[in-house]
CSV table of C-alpha atoms in Angstrom, one decimal:
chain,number,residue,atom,x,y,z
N,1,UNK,CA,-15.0,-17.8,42.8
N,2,UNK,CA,-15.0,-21.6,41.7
N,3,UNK,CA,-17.9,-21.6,39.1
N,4,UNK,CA,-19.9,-24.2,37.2
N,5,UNK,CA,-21.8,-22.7,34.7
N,6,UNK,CA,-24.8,-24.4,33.2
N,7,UNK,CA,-26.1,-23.3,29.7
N,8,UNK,CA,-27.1,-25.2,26.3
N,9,UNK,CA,-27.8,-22.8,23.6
N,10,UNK,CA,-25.8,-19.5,21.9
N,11,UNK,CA,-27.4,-17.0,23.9
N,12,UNK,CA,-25.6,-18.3,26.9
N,13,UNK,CA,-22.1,-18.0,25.0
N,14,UNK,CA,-21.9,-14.2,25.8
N,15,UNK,CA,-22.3,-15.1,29.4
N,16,UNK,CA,-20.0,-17.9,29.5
N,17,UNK,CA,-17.5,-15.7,27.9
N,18,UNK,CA,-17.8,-13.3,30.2
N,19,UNK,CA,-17.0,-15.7,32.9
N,20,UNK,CA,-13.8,-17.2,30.8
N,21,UNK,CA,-12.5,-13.7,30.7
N,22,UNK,CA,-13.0,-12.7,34.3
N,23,UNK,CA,-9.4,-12.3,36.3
N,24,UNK,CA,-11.8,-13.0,39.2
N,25,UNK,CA,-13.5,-16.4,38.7
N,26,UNK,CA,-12.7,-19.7,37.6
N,27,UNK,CA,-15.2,-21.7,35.6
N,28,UNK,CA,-14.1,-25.4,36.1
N,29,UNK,CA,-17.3,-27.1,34.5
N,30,UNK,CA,-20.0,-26.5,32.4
N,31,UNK,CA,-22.9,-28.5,32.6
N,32,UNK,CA,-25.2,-28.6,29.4
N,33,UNK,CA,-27.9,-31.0,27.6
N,34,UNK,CA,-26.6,-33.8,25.9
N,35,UNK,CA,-25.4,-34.2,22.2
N,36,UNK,CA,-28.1,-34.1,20.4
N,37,UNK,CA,-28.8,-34.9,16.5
N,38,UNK,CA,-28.1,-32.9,14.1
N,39,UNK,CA,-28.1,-32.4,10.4
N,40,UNK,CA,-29.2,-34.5,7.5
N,41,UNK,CA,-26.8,-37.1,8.3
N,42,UNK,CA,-28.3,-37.0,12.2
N,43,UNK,CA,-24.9,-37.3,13.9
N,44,UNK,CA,-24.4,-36.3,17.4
N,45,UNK,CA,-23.0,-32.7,18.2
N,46,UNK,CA,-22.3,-30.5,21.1
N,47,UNK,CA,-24.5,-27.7,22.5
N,48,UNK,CA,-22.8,-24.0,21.4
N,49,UNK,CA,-22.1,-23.8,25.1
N,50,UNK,CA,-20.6,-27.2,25.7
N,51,UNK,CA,-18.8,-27.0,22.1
N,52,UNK,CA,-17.2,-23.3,23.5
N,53,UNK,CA,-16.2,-25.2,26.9
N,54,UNK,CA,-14.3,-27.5,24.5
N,55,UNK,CA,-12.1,-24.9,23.0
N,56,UNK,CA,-11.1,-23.8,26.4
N,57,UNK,CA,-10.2,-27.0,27.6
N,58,UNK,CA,-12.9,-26.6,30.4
N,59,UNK,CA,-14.8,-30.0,31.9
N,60,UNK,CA,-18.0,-30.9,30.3
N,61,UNK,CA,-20.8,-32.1,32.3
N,62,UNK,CA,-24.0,-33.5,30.5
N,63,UNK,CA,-26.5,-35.5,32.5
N,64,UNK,CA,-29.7,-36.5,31.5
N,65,UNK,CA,-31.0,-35.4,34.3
N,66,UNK,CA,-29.9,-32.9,36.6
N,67,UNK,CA,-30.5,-35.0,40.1
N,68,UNK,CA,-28.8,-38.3,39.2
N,69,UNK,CA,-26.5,-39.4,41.4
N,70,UNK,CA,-23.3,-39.4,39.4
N,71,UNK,CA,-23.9,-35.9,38.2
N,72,UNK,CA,-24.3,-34.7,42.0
N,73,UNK,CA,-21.1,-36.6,42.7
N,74,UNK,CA,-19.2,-34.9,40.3
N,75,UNK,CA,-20.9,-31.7,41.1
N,76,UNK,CA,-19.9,-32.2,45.2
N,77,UNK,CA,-16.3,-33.3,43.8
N,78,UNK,CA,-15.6,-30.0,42.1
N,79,UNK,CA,-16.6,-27.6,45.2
N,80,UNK,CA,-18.3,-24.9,43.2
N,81,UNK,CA,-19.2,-21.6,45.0
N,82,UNK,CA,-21.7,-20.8,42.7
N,83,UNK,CA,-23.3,-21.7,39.7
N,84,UNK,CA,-24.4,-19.3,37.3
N,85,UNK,CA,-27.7,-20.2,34.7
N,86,UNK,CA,-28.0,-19.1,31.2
N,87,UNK,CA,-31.4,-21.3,29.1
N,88,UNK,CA,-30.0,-24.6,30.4
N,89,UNK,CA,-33.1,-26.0,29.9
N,90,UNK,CA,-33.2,-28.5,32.5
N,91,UNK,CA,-35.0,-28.8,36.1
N,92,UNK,CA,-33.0,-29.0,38.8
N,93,UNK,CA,-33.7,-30.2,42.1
N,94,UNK,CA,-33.6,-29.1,45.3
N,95,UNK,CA,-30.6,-31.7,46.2
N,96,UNK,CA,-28.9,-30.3,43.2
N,97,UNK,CA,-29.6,-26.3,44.1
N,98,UNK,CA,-28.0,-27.5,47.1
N,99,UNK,CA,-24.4,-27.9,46.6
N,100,UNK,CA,-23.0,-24.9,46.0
N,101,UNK,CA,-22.3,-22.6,48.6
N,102,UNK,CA,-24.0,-19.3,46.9
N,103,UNK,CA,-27.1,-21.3,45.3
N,104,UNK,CA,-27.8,-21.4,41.6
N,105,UNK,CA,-28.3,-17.8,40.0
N,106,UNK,CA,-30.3,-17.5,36.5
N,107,UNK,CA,-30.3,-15.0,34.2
N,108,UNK,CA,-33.6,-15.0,32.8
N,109,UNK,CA,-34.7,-12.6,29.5
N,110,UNK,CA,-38.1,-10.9,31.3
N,111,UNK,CA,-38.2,-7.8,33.6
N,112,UNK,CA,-39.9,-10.1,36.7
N,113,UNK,CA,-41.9,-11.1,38.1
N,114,UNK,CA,-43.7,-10.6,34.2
N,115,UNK,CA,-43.3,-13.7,31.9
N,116,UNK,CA,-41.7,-16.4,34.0
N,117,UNK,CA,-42.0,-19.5,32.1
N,118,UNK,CA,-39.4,-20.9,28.5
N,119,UNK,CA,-40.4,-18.0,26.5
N,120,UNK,CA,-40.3,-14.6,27.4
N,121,UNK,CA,-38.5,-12.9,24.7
N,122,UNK,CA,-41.3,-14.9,22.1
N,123,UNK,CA,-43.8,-13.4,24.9
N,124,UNK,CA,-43.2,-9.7,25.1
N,125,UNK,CA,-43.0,-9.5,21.2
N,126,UNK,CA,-46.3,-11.4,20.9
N,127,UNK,CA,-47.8,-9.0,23.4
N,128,UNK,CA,-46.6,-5.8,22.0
N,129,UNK,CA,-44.8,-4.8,24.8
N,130,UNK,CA,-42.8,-1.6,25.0
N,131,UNK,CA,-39.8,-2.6,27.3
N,132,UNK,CA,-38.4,-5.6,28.4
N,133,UNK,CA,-35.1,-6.8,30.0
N,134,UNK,CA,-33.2,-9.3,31.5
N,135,UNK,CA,-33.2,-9.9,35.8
N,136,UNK,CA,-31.0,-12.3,37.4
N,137,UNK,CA,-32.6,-14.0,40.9
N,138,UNK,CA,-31.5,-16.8,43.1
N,139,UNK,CA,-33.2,-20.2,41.8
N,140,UNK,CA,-35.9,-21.9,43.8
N,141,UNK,CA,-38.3,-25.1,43.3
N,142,UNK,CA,-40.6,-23.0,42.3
N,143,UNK,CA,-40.7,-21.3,38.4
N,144,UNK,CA,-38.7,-18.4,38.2
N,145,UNK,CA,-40.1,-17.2,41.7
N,146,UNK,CA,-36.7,-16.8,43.2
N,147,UNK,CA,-35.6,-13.4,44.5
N,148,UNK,CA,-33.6,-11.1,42.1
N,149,UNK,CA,-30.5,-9.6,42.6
N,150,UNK,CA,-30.3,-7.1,39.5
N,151,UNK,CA,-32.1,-6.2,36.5
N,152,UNK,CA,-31.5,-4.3,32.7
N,153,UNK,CA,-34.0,-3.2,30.7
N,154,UNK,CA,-34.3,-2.7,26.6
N,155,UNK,CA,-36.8,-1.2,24.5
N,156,UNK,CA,-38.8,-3.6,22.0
N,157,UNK,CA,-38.1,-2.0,18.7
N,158,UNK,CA,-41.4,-1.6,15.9
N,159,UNK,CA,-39.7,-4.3,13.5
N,160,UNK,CA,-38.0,-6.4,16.2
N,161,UNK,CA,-38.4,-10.6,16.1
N,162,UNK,CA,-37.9,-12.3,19.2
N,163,UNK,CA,-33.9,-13.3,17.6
N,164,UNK,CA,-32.9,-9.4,17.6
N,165,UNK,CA,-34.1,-9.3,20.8
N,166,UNK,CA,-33.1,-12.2,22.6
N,167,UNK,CA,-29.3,-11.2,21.0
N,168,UNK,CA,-29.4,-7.6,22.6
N,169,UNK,CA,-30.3,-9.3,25.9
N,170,UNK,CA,-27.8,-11.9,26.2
N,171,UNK,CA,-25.0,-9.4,25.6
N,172,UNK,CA,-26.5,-7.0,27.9
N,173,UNK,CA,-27.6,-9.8,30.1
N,174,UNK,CA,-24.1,-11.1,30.3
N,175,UNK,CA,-22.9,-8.4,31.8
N,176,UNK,CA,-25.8,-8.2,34.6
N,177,UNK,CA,-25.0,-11.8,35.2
N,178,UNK,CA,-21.2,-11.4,35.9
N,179,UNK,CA,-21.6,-8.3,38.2
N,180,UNK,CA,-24.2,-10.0,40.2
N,181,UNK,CA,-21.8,-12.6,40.8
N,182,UNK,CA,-19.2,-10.2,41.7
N,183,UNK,CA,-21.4,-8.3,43.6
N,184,UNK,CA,-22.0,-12.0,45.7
N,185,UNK,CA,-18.6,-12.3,45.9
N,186,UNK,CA,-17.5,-8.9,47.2
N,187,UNK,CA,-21.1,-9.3,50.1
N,188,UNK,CA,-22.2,-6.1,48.4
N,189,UNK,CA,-25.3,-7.7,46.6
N,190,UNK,CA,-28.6,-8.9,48.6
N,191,UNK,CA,-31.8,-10.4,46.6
N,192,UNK,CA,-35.3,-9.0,46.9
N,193,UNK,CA,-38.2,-10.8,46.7
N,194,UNK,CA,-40.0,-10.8,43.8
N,195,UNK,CA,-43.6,-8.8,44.7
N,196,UNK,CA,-47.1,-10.9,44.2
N,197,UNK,CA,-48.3,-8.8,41.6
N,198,UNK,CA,-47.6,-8.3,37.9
N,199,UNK,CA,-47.0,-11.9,37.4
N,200,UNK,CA,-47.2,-13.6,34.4
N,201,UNK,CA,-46.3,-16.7,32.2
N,202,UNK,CA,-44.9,-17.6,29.1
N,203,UNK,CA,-44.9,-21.1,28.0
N,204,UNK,CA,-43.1,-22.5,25.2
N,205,UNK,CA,-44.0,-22.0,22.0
N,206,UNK,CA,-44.9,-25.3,19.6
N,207,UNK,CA,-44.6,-25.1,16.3
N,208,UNK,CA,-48.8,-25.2,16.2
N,209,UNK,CA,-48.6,-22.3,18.4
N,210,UNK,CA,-46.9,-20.8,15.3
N,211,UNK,CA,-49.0,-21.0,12.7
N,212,UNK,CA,-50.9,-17.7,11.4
N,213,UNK,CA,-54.2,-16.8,11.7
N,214,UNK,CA,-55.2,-14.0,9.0
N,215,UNK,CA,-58.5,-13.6,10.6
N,216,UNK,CA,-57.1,-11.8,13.2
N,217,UNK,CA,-56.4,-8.4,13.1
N,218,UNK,CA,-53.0,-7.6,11.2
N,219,UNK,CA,-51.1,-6.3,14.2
N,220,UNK,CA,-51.9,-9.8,15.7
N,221,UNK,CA,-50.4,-11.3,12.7
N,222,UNK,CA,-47.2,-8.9,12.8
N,223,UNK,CA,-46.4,-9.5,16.6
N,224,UNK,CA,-46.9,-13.4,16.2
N,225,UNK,CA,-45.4,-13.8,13.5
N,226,UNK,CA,-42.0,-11.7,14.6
N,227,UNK,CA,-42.5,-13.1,18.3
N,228,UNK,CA,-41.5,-16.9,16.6
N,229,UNK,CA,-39.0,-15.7,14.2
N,230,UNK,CA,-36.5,-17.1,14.3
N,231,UNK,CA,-38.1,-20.3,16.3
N,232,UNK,CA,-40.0,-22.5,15.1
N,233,UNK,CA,-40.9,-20.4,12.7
N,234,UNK,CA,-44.2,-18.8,11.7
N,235,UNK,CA,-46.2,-20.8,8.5
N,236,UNK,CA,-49.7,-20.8,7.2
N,237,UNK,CA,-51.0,-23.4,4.5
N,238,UNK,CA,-51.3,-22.4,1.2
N,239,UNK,CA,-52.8,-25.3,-1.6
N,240,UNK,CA,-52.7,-28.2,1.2
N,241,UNK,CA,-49.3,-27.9,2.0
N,242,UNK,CA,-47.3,-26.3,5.1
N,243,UNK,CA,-45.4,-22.8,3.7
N,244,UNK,CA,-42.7,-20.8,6.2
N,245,UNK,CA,-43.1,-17.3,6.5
N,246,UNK,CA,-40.9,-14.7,7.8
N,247,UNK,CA,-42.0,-11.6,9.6
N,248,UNK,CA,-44.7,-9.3,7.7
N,249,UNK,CA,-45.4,-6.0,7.5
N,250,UNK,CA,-48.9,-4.3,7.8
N,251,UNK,CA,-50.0,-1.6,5.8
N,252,UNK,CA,-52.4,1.0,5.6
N,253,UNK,CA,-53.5,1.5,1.8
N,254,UNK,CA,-54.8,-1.7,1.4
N,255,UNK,CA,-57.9,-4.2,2.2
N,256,UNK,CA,-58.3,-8.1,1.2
N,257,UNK,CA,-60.9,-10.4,2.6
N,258,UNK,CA,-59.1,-12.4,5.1
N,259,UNK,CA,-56.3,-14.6,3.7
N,260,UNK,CA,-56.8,-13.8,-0.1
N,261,UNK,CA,-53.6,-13.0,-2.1
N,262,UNK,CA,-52.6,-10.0,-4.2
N,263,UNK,CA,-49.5,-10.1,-5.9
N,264,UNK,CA,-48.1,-7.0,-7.2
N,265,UNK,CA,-44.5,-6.0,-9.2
N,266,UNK,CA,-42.9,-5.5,-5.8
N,267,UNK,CA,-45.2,-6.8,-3.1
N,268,UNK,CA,-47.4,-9.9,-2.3
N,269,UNK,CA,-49.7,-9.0,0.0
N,270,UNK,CA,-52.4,-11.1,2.2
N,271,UNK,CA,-55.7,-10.1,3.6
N,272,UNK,CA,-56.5,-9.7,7.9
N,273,UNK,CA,-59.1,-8.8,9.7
N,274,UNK,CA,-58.0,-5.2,9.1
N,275,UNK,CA,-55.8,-4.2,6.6
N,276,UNK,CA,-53.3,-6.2,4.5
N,277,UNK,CA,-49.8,-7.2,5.5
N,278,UNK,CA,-46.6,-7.8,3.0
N,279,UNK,CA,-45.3,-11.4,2.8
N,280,UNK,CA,-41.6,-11.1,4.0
N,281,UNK,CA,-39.5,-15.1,2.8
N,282,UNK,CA,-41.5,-17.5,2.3
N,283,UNK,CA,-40.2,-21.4,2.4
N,284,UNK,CA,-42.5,-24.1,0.2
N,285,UNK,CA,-42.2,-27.9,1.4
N,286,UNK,CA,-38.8,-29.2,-0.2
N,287,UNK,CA,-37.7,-25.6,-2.0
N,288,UNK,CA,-34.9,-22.9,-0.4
N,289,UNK,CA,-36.5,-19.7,1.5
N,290,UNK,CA,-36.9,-16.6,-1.2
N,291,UNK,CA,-38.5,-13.5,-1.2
N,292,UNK,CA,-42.6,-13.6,-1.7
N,293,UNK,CA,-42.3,-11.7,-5.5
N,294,UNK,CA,-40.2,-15.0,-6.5
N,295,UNK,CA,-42.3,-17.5,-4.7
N,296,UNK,CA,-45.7,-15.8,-6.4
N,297,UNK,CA,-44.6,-15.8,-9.7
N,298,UNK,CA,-43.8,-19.6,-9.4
N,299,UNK,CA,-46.5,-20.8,-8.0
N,300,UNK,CA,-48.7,-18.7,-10.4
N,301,UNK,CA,-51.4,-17.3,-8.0
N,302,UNK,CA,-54.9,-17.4,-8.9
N,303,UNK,CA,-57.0,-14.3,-8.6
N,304,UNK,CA,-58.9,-15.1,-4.5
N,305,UNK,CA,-56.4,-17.7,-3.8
N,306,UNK,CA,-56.0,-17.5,-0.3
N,307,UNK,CA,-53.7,-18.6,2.1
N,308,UNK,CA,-54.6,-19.8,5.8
């Protein structure tokens, strides 16, 4: 089939692959988000998926927005059958779901109908969720309601951040995307409607959304702070200033009032509601990311110095 793949970030390269290597399709566009700033220096670059369509000599299509008229020109011109979906990040309207013959078909990191919405790797983490997956559905007007066609599932690992995750699922989900697309192709595939239960949302994370709170219990801490790791990041304040933490890891031998600091030879540890949990990296304002023991000593931490 005539494709035109829309994607912006890495973890739709395994699925645009997939669709480069197939002897049955032929992806003549991508469409992705604009250049965008990058850097110190702030200079324009590519998205991974537009900068892979490059090497491959493939058309690059990056409107603003997804309805202008230009775009859907284009889009008409080049007679897609289908377009395949990977975090293009982008609304599309209905005149735009319109023009190719087989619709727009998303692949989309939840098991649905749970956690429609930007995030749902960042959700099922956060939630302590023991499976998750990746479904592919037809793409309607309204969010991620569409009916799906297949779906994989993966277990959420104890230690997993929402990057380990999301990078199992977009090799596993590249796969489920380019059979469903087959499967359209061959007439062997029909969608089912997604059922009115067990729905839920995940919204994109902010980087407030992201901040630690050590008065909550520490599994609370562990799952939030590994649900936004790698993006944006979790951080608590520590002396008036913004510091980056990496994932933490609760224990059971030790207590601290909430947020107070113990350092020891090998650990730093912070108080929760519960028991403590080991600082991972941390990242001060204008210094590299190192491990806690090499932060603490620097900053020479007070006995009760807390961090919040």
């Amino acid at each position: 089939m005539r494709l035109v793949f829309a994607g912006t970030p890495e973890v739709a390269l395994p699925s645009l692959r997939a669709f480069i290597d197939s002897p049955r399709h032929d992806v003549v566009a991508v469409v992705t988000r604009p250049d965008a700033p990058s850097g110190r220096g702030r200079r324009l670059e590519r998205s991974p998926v537009g900068a892979l369509a490059d090497e491959h000599g493939i058309e690059v299509l990056t409107p603003l927005k997804a309805g202008e008229p230009e775009f859907l020109d284009r889009l008409r011109a080049l007679e897609p059958d289908l377009c395949p979906v990977v975090a293009y990040g982008n609304l599309l309207p209905q005149r735009t779901l319109d023009v190719p013959k087989h619709g727009w078909v998303n692949l989309h990191f939840s098991v649905l109908p749970a956690w429609r919405g930007a995030a749902p790797v960042q959700a099922a983490v956060r939630n302590g969720d023991d499976i998750t997956g990746a479904s592919t559905f037809r793409i309607v007007r309204e969010l991620d309601a569409g009916p799906v066609f297949g779906v994989v599932t993966e277990k959420v690992r104890d230690r997993d951040t929402s990057g380990d995750l999301l990078t199992r699922l977009s090799e596993s989900g590249a796969q489920l995307l380019l059979s469903t697309v087959d499967g359209i192709e061959d007439g062997t595939l029909r969608a089912v409607d997604q059922p009115a239960d067990g729905v839920t949302y995940a919204a994109k994370i902010a980087v407030e959304d992201a901040r630690l709170d050590f008065t909550a219990p520490a599994v609370a801490v562990d799952r939030l702070a590994r649900a936004v790791t790698p993006e944006p990041g979790a951080w608590a304040e520590f002396r008036g200033e913004r510091l980056k933490l990496g994932p933490v890891t609760p224990v059971d031998d030790v207590t601290l009032p909430a947020g107070e600091i113990q350092v020891e030879r090998k650990r730093v540890l912070v108080g929760t509601a519960t028991t403590a949990v080991v600082l991972g990296d941390v990242q001060a304002q204008g210094k590299k990311r190192m491990a806690a023991t090499d932060w603490a000593r620097g900053v020479r931490i007070e006995a009760g110095e807390r961090i919040a």
